[in-house]
Each structure stands twice: as C-alpha cells, then as structure tokens.
Coordinates of C-alpha atoms in Angstrom, one line a residue:
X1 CA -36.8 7.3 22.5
X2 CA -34.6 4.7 21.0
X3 CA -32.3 5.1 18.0
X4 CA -32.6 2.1 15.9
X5 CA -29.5 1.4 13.7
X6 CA -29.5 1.0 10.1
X7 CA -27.8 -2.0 8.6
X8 CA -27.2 -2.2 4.4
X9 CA -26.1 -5.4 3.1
X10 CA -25.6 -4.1 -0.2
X11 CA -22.8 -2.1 1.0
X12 CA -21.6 -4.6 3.1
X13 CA -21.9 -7.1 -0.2
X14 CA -18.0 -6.3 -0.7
X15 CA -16.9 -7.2 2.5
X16 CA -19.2 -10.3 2.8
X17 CA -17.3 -11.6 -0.1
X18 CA -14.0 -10.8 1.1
X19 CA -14.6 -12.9 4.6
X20 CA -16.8 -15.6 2.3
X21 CA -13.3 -16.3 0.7
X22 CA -11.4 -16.5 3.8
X23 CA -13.3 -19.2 4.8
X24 CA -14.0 -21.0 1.3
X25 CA -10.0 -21.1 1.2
X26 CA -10.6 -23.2 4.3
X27 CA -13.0 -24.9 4.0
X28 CA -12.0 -26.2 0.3
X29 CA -7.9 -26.9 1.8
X30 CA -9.7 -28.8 4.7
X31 CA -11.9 -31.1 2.4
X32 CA -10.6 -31.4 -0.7
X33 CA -6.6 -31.2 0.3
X34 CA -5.4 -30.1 -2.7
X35 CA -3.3 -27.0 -3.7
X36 CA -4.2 -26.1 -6.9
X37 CA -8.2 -26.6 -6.0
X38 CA -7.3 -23.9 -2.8
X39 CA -5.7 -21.3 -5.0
X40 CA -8.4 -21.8 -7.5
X41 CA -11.0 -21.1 -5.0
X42 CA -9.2 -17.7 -3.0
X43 CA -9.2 -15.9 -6.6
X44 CA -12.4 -16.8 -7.3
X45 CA -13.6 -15.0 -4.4
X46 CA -11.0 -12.0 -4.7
X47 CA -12.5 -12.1 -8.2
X48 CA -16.0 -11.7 -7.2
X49 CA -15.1 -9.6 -4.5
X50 CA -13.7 -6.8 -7.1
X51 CA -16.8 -7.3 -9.4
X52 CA -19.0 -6.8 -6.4
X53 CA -16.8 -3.2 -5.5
X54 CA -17.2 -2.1 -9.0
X55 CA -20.9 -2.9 -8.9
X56 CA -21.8 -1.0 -5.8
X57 CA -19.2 1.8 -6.2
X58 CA -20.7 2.3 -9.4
X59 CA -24.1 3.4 -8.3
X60 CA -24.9 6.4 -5.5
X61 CA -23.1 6.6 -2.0
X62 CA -24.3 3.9 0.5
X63 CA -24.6 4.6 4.2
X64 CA -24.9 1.7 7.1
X65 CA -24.3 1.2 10.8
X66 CA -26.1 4.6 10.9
X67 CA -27.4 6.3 14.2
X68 CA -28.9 9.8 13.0
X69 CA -26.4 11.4 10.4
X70 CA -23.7 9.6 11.9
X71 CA -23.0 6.2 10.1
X72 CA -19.7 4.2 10.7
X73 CA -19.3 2.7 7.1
X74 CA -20.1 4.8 3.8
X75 CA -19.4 2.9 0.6
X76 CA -18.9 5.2 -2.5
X77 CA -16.2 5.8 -5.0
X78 CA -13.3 6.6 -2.9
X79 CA -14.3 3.2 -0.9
X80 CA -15.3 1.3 -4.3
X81 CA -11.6 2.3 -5.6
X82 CA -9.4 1.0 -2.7
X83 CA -11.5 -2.3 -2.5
X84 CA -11.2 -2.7 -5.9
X85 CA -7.5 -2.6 -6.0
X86 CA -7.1 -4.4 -3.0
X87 CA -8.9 -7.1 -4.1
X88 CA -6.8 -6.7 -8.1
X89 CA -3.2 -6.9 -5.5
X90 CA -4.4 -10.2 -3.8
X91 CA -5.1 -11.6 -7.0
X92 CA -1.6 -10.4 -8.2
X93 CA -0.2 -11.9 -5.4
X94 CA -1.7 -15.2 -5.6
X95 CA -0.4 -15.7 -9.1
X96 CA 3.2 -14.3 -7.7
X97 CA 2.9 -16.8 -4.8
X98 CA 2.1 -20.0 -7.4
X99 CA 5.8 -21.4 -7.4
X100 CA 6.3 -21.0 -3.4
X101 CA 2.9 -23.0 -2.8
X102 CA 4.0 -25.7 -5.2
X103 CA 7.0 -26.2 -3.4
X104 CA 5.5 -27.5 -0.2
X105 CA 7.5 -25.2 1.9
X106 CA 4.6 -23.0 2.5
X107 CA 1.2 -24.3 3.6
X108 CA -1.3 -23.6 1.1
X109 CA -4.8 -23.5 2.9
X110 CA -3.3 -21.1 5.7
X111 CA -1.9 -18.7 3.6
X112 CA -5.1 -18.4 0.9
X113 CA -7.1 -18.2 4.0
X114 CA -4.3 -15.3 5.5
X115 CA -4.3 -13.7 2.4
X116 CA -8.2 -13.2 2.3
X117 CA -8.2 -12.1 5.9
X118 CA -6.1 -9.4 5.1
X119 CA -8.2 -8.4 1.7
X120 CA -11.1 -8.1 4.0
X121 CA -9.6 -5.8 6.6
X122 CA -8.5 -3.9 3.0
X123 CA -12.0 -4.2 1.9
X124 CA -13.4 -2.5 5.1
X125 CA -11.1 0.0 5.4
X126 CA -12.2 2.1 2.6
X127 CA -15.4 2.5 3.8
X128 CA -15.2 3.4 7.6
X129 CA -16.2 6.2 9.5
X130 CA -15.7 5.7 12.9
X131 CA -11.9 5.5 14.3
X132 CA -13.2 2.3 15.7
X133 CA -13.7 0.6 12.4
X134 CA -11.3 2.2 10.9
X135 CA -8.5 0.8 13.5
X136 CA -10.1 -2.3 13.4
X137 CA -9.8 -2.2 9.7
X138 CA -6.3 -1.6 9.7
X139 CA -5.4 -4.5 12.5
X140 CA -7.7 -6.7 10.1
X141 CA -5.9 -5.9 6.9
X142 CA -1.9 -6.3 9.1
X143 CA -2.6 -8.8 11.6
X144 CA -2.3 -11.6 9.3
X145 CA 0.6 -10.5 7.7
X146 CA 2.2 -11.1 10.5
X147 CA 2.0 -14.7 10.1
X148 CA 2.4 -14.8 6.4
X149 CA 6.0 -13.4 6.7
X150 CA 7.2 -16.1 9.1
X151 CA 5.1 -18.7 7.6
X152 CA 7.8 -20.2 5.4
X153 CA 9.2 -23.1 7.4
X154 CA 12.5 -23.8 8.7
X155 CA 13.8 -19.9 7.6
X156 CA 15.3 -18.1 10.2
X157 CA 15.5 -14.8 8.3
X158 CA 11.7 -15.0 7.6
X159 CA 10.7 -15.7 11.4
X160 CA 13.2 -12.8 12.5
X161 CA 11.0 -10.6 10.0
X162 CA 7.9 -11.8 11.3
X163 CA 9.0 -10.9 14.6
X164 CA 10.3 -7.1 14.2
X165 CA 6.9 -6.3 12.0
X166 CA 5.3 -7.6 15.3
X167 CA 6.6 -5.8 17.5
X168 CA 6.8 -2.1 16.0
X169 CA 3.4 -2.9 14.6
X170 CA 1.9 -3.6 18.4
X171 CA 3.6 -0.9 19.1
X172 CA 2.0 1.7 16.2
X173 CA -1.6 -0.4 16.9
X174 CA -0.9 0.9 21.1
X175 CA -0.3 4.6 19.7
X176 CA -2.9 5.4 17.6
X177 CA -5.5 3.3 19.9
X178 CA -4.4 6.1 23.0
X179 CA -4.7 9.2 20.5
X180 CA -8.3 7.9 19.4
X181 CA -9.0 7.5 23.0
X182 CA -7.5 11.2 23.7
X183 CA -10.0 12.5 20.7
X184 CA -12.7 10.6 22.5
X185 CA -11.9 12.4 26.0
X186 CA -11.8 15.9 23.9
X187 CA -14.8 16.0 22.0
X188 CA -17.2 13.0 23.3
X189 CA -17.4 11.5 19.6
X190 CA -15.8 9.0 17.7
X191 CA -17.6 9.1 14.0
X192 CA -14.7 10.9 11.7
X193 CA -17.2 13.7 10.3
X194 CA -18.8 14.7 13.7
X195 CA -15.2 14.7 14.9
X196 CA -14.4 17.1 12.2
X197 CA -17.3 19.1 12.8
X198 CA -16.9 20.0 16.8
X199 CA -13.1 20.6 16.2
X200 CA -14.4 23.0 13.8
X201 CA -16.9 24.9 15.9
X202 CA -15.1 24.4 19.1
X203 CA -11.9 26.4 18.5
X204 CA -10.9 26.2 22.2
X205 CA -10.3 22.5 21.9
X206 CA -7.5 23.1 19.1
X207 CA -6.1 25.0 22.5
X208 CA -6.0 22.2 24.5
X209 CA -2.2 20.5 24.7
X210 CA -4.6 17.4 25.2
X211 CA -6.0 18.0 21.7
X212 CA -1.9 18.5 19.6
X213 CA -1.3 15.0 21.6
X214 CA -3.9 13.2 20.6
X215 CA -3.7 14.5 16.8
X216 CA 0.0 13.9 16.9
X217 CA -0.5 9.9 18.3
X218 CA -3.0 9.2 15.8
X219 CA -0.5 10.6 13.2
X220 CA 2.3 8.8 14.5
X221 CA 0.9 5.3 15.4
X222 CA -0.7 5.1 11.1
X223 CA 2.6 7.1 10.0
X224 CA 4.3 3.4 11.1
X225 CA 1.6 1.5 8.8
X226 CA 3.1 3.7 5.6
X227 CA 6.7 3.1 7.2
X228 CA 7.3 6.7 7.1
X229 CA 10.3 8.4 9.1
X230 CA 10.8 8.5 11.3
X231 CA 8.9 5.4 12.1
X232 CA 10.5 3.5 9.0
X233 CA 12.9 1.1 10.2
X234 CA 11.1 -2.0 10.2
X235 CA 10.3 -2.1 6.4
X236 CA 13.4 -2.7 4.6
X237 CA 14.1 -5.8 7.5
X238 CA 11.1 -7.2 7.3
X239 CA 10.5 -7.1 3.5
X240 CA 13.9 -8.7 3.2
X241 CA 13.3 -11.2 5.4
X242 CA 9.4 -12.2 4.4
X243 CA 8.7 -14.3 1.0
X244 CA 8.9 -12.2 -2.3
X245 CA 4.9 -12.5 -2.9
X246 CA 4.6 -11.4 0.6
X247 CA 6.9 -8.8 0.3
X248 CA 4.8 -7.9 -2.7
X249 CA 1.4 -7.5 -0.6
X250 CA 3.3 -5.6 1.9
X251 CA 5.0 -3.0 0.2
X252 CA 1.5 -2.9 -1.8
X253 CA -1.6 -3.6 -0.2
X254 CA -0.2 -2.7 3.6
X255 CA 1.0 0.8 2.8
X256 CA -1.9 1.5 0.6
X257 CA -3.8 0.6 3.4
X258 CA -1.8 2.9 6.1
X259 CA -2.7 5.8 3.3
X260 CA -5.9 5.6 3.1
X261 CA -6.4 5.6 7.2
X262 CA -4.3 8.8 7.8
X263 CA -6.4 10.2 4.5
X264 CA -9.5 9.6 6.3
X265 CA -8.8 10.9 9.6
X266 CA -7.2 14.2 8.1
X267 CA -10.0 14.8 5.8
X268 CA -13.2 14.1 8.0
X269 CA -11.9 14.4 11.8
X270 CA -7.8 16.0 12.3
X271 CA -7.6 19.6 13.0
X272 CA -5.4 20.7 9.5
X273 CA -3.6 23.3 11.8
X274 CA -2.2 20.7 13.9
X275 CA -1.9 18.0 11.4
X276 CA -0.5 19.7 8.2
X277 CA 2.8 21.0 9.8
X278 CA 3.5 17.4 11.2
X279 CA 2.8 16.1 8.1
X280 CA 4.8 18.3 5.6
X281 CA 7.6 17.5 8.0
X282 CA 7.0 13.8 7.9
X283 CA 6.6 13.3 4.3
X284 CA 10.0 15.8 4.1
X285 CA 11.9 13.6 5.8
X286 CA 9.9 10.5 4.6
X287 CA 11.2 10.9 1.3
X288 CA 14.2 12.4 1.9
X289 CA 15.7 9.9 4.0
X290 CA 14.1 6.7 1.6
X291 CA 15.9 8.4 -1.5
X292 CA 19.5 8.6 0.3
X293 CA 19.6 5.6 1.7
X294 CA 18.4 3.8 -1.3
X295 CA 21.3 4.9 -3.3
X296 CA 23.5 2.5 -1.2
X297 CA 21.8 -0.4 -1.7
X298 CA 22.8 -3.5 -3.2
X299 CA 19.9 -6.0 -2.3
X300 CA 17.0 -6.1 -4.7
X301 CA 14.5 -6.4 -2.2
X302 CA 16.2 -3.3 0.6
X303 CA 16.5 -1.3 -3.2
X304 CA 12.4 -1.4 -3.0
X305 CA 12.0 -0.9 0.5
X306 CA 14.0 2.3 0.7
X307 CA 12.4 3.1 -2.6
X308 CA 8.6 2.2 -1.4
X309 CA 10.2 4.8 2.0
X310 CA 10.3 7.6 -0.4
X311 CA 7.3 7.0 -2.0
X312 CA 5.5 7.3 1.1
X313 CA 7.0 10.6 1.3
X314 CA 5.8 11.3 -1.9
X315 CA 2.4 10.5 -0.7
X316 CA 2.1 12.3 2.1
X317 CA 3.6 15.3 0.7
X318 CA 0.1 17.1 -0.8
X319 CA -1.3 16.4 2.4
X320 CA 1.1 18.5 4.5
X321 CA -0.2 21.4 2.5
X322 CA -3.6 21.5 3.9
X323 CA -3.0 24.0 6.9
X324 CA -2.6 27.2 4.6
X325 CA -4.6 25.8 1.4
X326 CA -8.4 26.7 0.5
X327 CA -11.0 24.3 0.6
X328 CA -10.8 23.7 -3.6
X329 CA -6.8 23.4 -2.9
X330 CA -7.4 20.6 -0.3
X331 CA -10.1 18.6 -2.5
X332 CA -7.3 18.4 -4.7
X333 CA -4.4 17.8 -2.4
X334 CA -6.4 14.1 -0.8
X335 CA -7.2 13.0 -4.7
X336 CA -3.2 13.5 -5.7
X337 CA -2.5 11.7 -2.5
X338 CA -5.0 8.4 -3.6
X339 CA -3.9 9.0 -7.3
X340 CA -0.2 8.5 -6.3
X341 CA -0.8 5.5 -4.3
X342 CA -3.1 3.8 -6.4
X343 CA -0.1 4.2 -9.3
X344 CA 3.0 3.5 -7.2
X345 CA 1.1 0.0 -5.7
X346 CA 0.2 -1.3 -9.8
X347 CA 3.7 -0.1 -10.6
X348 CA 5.3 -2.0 -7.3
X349 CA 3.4 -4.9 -7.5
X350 CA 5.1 -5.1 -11.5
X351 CA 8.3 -4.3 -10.0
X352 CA 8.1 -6.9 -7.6
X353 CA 6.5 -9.7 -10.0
X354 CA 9.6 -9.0 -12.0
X355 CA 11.9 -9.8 -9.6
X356 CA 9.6 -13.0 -8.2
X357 CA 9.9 -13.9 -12.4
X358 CA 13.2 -13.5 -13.0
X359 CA 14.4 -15.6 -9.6
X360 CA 14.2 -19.5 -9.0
X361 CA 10.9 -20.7 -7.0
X362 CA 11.2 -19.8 -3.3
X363 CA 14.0 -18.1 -3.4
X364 CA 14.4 -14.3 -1.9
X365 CA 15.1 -11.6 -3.7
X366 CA 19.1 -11.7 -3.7
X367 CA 21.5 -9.1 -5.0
X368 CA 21.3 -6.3 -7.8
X369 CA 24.2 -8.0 -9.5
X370 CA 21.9 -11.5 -9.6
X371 CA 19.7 -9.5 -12.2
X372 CA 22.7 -8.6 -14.2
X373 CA 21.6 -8.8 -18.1
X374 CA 18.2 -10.5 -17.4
X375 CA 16.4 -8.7 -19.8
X376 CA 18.8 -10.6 -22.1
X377 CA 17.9 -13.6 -21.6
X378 CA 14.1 -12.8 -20.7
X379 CA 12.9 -9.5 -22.9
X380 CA 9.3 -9.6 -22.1
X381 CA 10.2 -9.5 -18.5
X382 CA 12.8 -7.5 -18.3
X383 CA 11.2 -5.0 -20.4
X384 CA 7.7 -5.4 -17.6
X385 CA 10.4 -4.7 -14.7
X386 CA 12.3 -2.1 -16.3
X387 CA 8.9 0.0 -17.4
X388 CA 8.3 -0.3 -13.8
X389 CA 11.3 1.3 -12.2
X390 CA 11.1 3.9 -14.6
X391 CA 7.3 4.5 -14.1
X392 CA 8.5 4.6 -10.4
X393 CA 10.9 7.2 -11.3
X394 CA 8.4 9.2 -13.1
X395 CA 10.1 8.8 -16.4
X396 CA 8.3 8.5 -19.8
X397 CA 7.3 6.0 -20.9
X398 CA 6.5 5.0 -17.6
X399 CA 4.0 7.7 -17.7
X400 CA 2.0 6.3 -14.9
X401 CA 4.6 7.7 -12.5
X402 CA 5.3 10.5 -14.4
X403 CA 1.2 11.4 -14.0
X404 CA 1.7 10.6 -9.9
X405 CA 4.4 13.1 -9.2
X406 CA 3.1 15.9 -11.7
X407 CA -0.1 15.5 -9.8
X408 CA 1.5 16.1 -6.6
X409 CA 3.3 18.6 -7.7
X410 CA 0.9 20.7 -8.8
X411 CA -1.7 19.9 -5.6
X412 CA 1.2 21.7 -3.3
X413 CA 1.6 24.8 -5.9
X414 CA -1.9 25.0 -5.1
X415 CA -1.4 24.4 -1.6
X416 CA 0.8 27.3 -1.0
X417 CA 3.5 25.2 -0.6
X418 CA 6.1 25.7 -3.1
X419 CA 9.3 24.5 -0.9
X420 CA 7.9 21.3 -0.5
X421 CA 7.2 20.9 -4.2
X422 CA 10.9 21.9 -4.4
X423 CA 12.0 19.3 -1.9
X424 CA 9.5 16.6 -4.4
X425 CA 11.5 17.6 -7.4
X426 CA 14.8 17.5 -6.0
X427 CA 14.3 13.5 -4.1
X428 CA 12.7 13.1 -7.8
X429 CA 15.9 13.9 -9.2
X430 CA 17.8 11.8 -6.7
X431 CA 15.4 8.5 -7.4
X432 CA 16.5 8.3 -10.9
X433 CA 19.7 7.6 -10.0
X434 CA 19.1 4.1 -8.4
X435 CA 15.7 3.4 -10.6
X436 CA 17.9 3.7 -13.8
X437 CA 21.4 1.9 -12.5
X438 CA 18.8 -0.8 -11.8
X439 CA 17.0 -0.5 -15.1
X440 CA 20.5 -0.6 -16.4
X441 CA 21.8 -3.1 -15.1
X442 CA 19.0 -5.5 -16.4
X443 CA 20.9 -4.7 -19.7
X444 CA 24.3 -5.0 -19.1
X445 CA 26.1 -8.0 -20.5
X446 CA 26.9 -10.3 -17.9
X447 CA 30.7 -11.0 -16.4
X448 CA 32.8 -13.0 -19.1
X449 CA 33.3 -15.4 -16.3
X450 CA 29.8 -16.5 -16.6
X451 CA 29.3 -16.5 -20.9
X452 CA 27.5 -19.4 -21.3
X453 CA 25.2 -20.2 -18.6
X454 CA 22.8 -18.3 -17.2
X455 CA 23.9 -16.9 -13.5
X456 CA 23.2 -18.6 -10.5
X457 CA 19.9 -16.5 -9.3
X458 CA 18.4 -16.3 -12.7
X459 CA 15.2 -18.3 -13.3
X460 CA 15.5 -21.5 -15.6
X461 CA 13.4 -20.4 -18.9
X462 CA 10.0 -21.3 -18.6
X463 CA 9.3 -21.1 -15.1
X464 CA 7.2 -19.3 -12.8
X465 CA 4.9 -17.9 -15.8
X466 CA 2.6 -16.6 -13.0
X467 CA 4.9 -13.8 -12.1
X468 CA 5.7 -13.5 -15.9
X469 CA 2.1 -12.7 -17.0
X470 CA 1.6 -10.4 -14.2
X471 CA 4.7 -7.9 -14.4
X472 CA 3.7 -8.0 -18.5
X473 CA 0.3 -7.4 -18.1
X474 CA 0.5 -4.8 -15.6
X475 CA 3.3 -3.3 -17.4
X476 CA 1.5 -3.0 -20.6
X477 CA -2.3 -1.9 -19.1
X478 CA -0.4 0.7 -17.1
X479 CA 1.1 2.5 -20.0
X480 CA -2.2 2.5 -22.3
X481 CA -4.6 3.5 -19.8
X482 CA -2.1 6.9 -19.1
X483 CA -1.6 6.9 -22.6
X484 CA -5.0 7.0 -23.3
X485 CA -5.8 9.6 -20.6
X486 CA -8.8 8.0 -18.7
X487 CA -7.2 6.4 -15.7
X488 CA -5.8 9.7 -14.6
X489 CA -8.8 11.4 -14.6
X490 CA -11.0 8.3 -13.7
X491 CA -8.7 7.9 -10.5
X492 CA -8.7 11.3 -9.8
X493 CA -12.6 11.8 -10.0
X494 CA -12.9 8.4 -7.4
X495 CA -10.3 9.9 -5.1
X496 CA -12.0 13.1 -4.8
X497 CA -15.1 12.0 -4.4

C-alpha cells in the first residue's frame, strides 16, 4: 500500500514568505535599480514574514511532510519563537546596514536578497524534524553568509574573513553530515523523534562505539555553528574582518541558529548518556576559555566575539545537565537554553547597533579606546550600548541578562549539576570585568589632547540614525518587558513547548 505524504501550506506560510522576499529583493533591485526601493521591499517581507510566525505559532501545533507519525517539519511555539526573532534580527540588521548600502561600496540587491536567503534557512530551521531538513536548514541560514562577509569590495580583511568562515564551516557542514549518516547506519531512521525513540528501546545500540561516534560528530560539526571550543577559532577572525551589520547577523542570527540545531537533536533523537557529558564539557570550556581571553582584548569587535564565545558556553551549560536530570529537570534545562539565547541575541544585536551608531558609515568596528567618552557626546546611544553590556553581564538594570543566567542557573541546580552552576557563576564574575571597563570607558572623558573635537572614529552627530533607533529601542523594550515580567515567562512557556 502506498503512503501518501501530507503537505500544509499554512505551516509552510512562514517560510513561503521568507523565500518570497529573497526573490522580491531581486526582482525589485533588477527592475527598478534603486537602493532605497530594494531595502524598502526586503523589510517588508521580513515584516510580513514575522506577522505570518506570530499568526500560525499562535494557534495549535502544525504537522507537514508527514508519512505515518513521522513528519519532517512541525511548526508550534518553539518554531513560531525562533522565526519570529529571526525574522525581528534581519530587520535589525537592515536598518544597521542603511549607511554601508548608501555608500555604494556594497551592492544592494545582492545583499537584501543574501540577507533573505539566510532568514529563510532561519525560518526553516525551527521547525524541522528530520536531520535532513534540519542540516539543510542550517547550510540555508550560513551559506549566504559566506558571501555577505566578503561582499564589501576592494577589502582584503573582509575577503580573508569570508574565506576562513568558509573553510571551517565546510568543514563543520562535512562532520555533522558523516554523524547523521552514522545515526542512519545505526538505527535505519532519520526523523529526530523516531530516532529518539529506537535509541530508547534499543539499549544495545548506546553500546555500539559506532553509536558514541556518530553522537559525538553530530555534536561536534553544530558545536562549530555556535563557535564553541574547542571549535571557536574562526569567530573572532571572521567577525573582525566582515562588515559591522554583518557581524551583527552573525554573532546573532547564526549562533542562534547553531542553538536551536544541537537543541533539537538532543531533545528529540541524541542519546543524553552520550551527549550530556560531551556537552557539560563543551559549554565548560566554551565559556571558560571566551571569558579569559576576552579580558585581553582591545578591538571592539574581538571584545564581542570572545564575549558572544562565552555566551555560547552559557548556552550550552543547562543542557550538559541532562544525563543525570529527570524528565521535569530536562523540560526545564532546553527552555533556559532558548530563554538565554533568545535574550543574549536582542541584547547583542543592541550592543552591536551601538557600536555601528557610534562609528562613521562603513567603517569597522576599531579599538576600545575609539569609543572613549561617547556616551558624552551621544547619551541616548551610549546609554542603549552601555544597558547592553551590562544586560550581557547579567547586571541590573540590564535585567534581561540578569533573567538569562538566573535561569540557567537554577535549570543545572535542578539538573544535579551544581559544579557546573559553580563554574557559571564564577565566568559570570569574570565577564563583568571587561563588560563594565567597556561600559566605562564610554564615560570617561576623553585624552586632553583631543578637547575639542570629537575623536577620529566617532560618528559626526546626526548620522546613521538607523543604528541609533535600533540600539534605543531595543535597549528600552528589553528592560520593560523583564520589568514587567511577561517576556520571561512568555519565552520560557514558547521554549518549553
């Protein structure tokens, strides 16, 4: 008998939006030839594409691509929640990215149309439940990045970027590809929850060394999406090297991405024995080794590399208590996990916007001491991007951060692991120190030798209002939603579910 597939275009209504604007951004650069009519048209269909993941997340789980029970892309409130913030951070970066486009210096057309690309693959991402689509998902949502960090002509340091994110990315793509393969060979199956299921009620499979290398591939090959250690190296090159609003969508958008992949795969198909310890290790070092090198930074953009490093750590902390934890303890330990990231990308995409705000049009990031007293001369903005390294530090009142980590914390109490939430509240204490010389330094008069003019990478007043409105609008809705205490619990319910 033949098994005919279901197909729901309501649940795919997200995605079709997401590739519509890929190709309106195209379409309208291609006939109309004019920048501001391209731009225009990408966050119109970003736009839609949120309203259209609210609107479907908001009623009862959808199932499509289904054979039987098993179905390859379920859209509910996990998947309505990382759509709907992927598509907010291409918005956000398509404001950042207004001064670079004006210049000329970076095509316009190709990189709306690279930008929507990726928000599809985003879009997708959230929703799959096969490894198949989920991979797919993934390449979808980095491929074009690729190009949109060496797409800024005649810059050396941007194509060298482009280049080593590349290569370590093919590689990561070639790992995780053999360990889904492996998983195939092992159990026949490649839908995450039937995965799940025979690794459950076969327990001589979690025997095989066949089994711990396949686990430990599929680990490895999305730990290098997240840039955790020790497959970290690339990030703080390549976000150095790319354009800031680029940088933005990477440190953002990409890593959420790379959590929401390994949360899927240890949820609904990893065996927790084998992927728990890995993971508590990883996300030890993760953060350990982001927070430590950080402190030595003196580049804006390395600063929130090696800071976006630890993060990751962060992250992937509740999640390498799920070997020893009970079932309630692990519903709680994936929610902290998508609660943290959903917080740290708002409050690195303000970070970032108030860097691209307080720097002239095009230019990269520079040095810490560039940003010396620019909340001086700026207050709105350097109030935005100071809020936001302290929310990152999980400081009031940046109580979005403060939320994350106490969240975390309290999923690996629960977890039975209590020396990890140690090793959390020790980096925690070693972040402050370069989120509030940073913070700082935005206050701190500048050198005598420059009284009187403003210094060489601060932004001429008026410009880039873009970047201005973002890092103060996302600074502001940030602190009342925590304040007002239904984001937390709003994120936390999605994330769970």
């Amino acid at each position: 008998m033949s098994r005919v597939q279901s197909v729901d275009s309501v649940a795919l209504l997200p995605a079709y939006l997401a590739a519509g604007t890929a190709v309106l951004a195209l379409l309208v650069d291609l006939v109309l030839a004019r920048r501001t009519a391209t731009i225009v048209a990408a966050a119109t269909g970003a736009l839609a594409t949120l309203v259209a993941a609210v609107a479907v997340g908001a009623g009862a789980e959808r199932r499509t691509f289904c054979v039987g029970a098993d179905c390859s892309y379920v859209f509910g409130g996990r998947a309505a929640l990382v759509a709907g913030l992927v598509a907010l951070l291409a918005l956000g970066v398509l404001a950042l990215a207004g001064p670079l486009l004006r210049d000329g210096v970076t095509p316009v057309g190709e990189f709306c149309f690279l930008l929507a690309c990726s928000m599809t693959g985003g879009v997708v991402l959230g929703a799959a439940g096969d490894l198949i689509t989920l991979i797919v998902a993934v390449e979808a949502l980095t491929l074009p990045l690729y190009i949109l960090v060496g797409l800024r002509r005649g810059s050396l340091a941007s194509a060298e970027a482009a280049v080593t994110f590349f290569v370590v990315s093919v590689v990561a793509t070639t790992l995780t590809l053999l360990g889904a393969a492996l998983l195939y060979a092992v159990t026949g199956s490649l839908h995450l929850e039937r995965l799940g299921a025979i690794l459950a009620d076969r327990s001589d499979l979690l025997d095989l060394p066949l089994t711990t290398v396949a686990v430990t591939l599929v680990l490895a090959g999305l730990a290098f999406k997240v840039a955790a250690v020790p497959f970290h190296a690339w990030a703080p090159a390549t976000y150095d090297g790319a354009p800031l609003p680029v940088a933005a969508y990477l440190s953002t958008a990409s890593k959420l991405g790379g959590v929401v992949a390994l949360l899927a795969v240890v949820q609904h198909a990893l065996p927790l024995s084998v992927a728990g310890p890995v993971l508590a290790l990883v996300a030890a070092l993760t953060m350990t080794v982001g927070n430590l090198v950080a402190l030595r930074q003196r580049r804006t953009v390395r600063l929130l590399a090696w800071s976006s490093v630890a993060q990751a750590g962060y992250i992937l902390a509740p999640l390498g208590a799920l070997a020893l934890a009970d079932v309630d303890a692990r519903s709680a330990a994936y929610a902290a996990a998508l609660a943290y990231a959903v917080f740290f990308v708002l409050l690195e995409l303000a970070a970032f916007a108030g860097v691209v705000a307080l720097r002239p049009a095009g230019a990269d990031g520079g040095r810490l001491d560039d940003l010396r007293g620019a909340a001086r001369r700026h207050p709105w903005v350097g109030a935005g991007l100071a809020f936001a390294l302290i929310g990152l530090a999980g400081l009031p009142p940046g109580l979005a951060g403060l939320f994350a980590k106490v969240t975390v914390v309290r999923s690996l109490l629960g977890g039975d692991a209590a020396w990890l939430a140690l090793l959390v509240a020790l980096n925690a204490v070693i972040g402050l120190a370069y989120y509030l010389r940073f913070a700082a330094l935005l206050y701190t008069p500048a050198d005598s030798a420059l009284a009187g003019s403003a210094p060489a990478g601060d932004a001429p007043a008026g410009a880039i209002r873009p970047a201005r409105v973002v890092v103060v609008a996302l600074a502001v809705a940030t602190a009342i939603a925590v304040i007002v205490g239904f984001a937390p619990q709003l994120v936390l319910d999605l994330a769970g579910s």
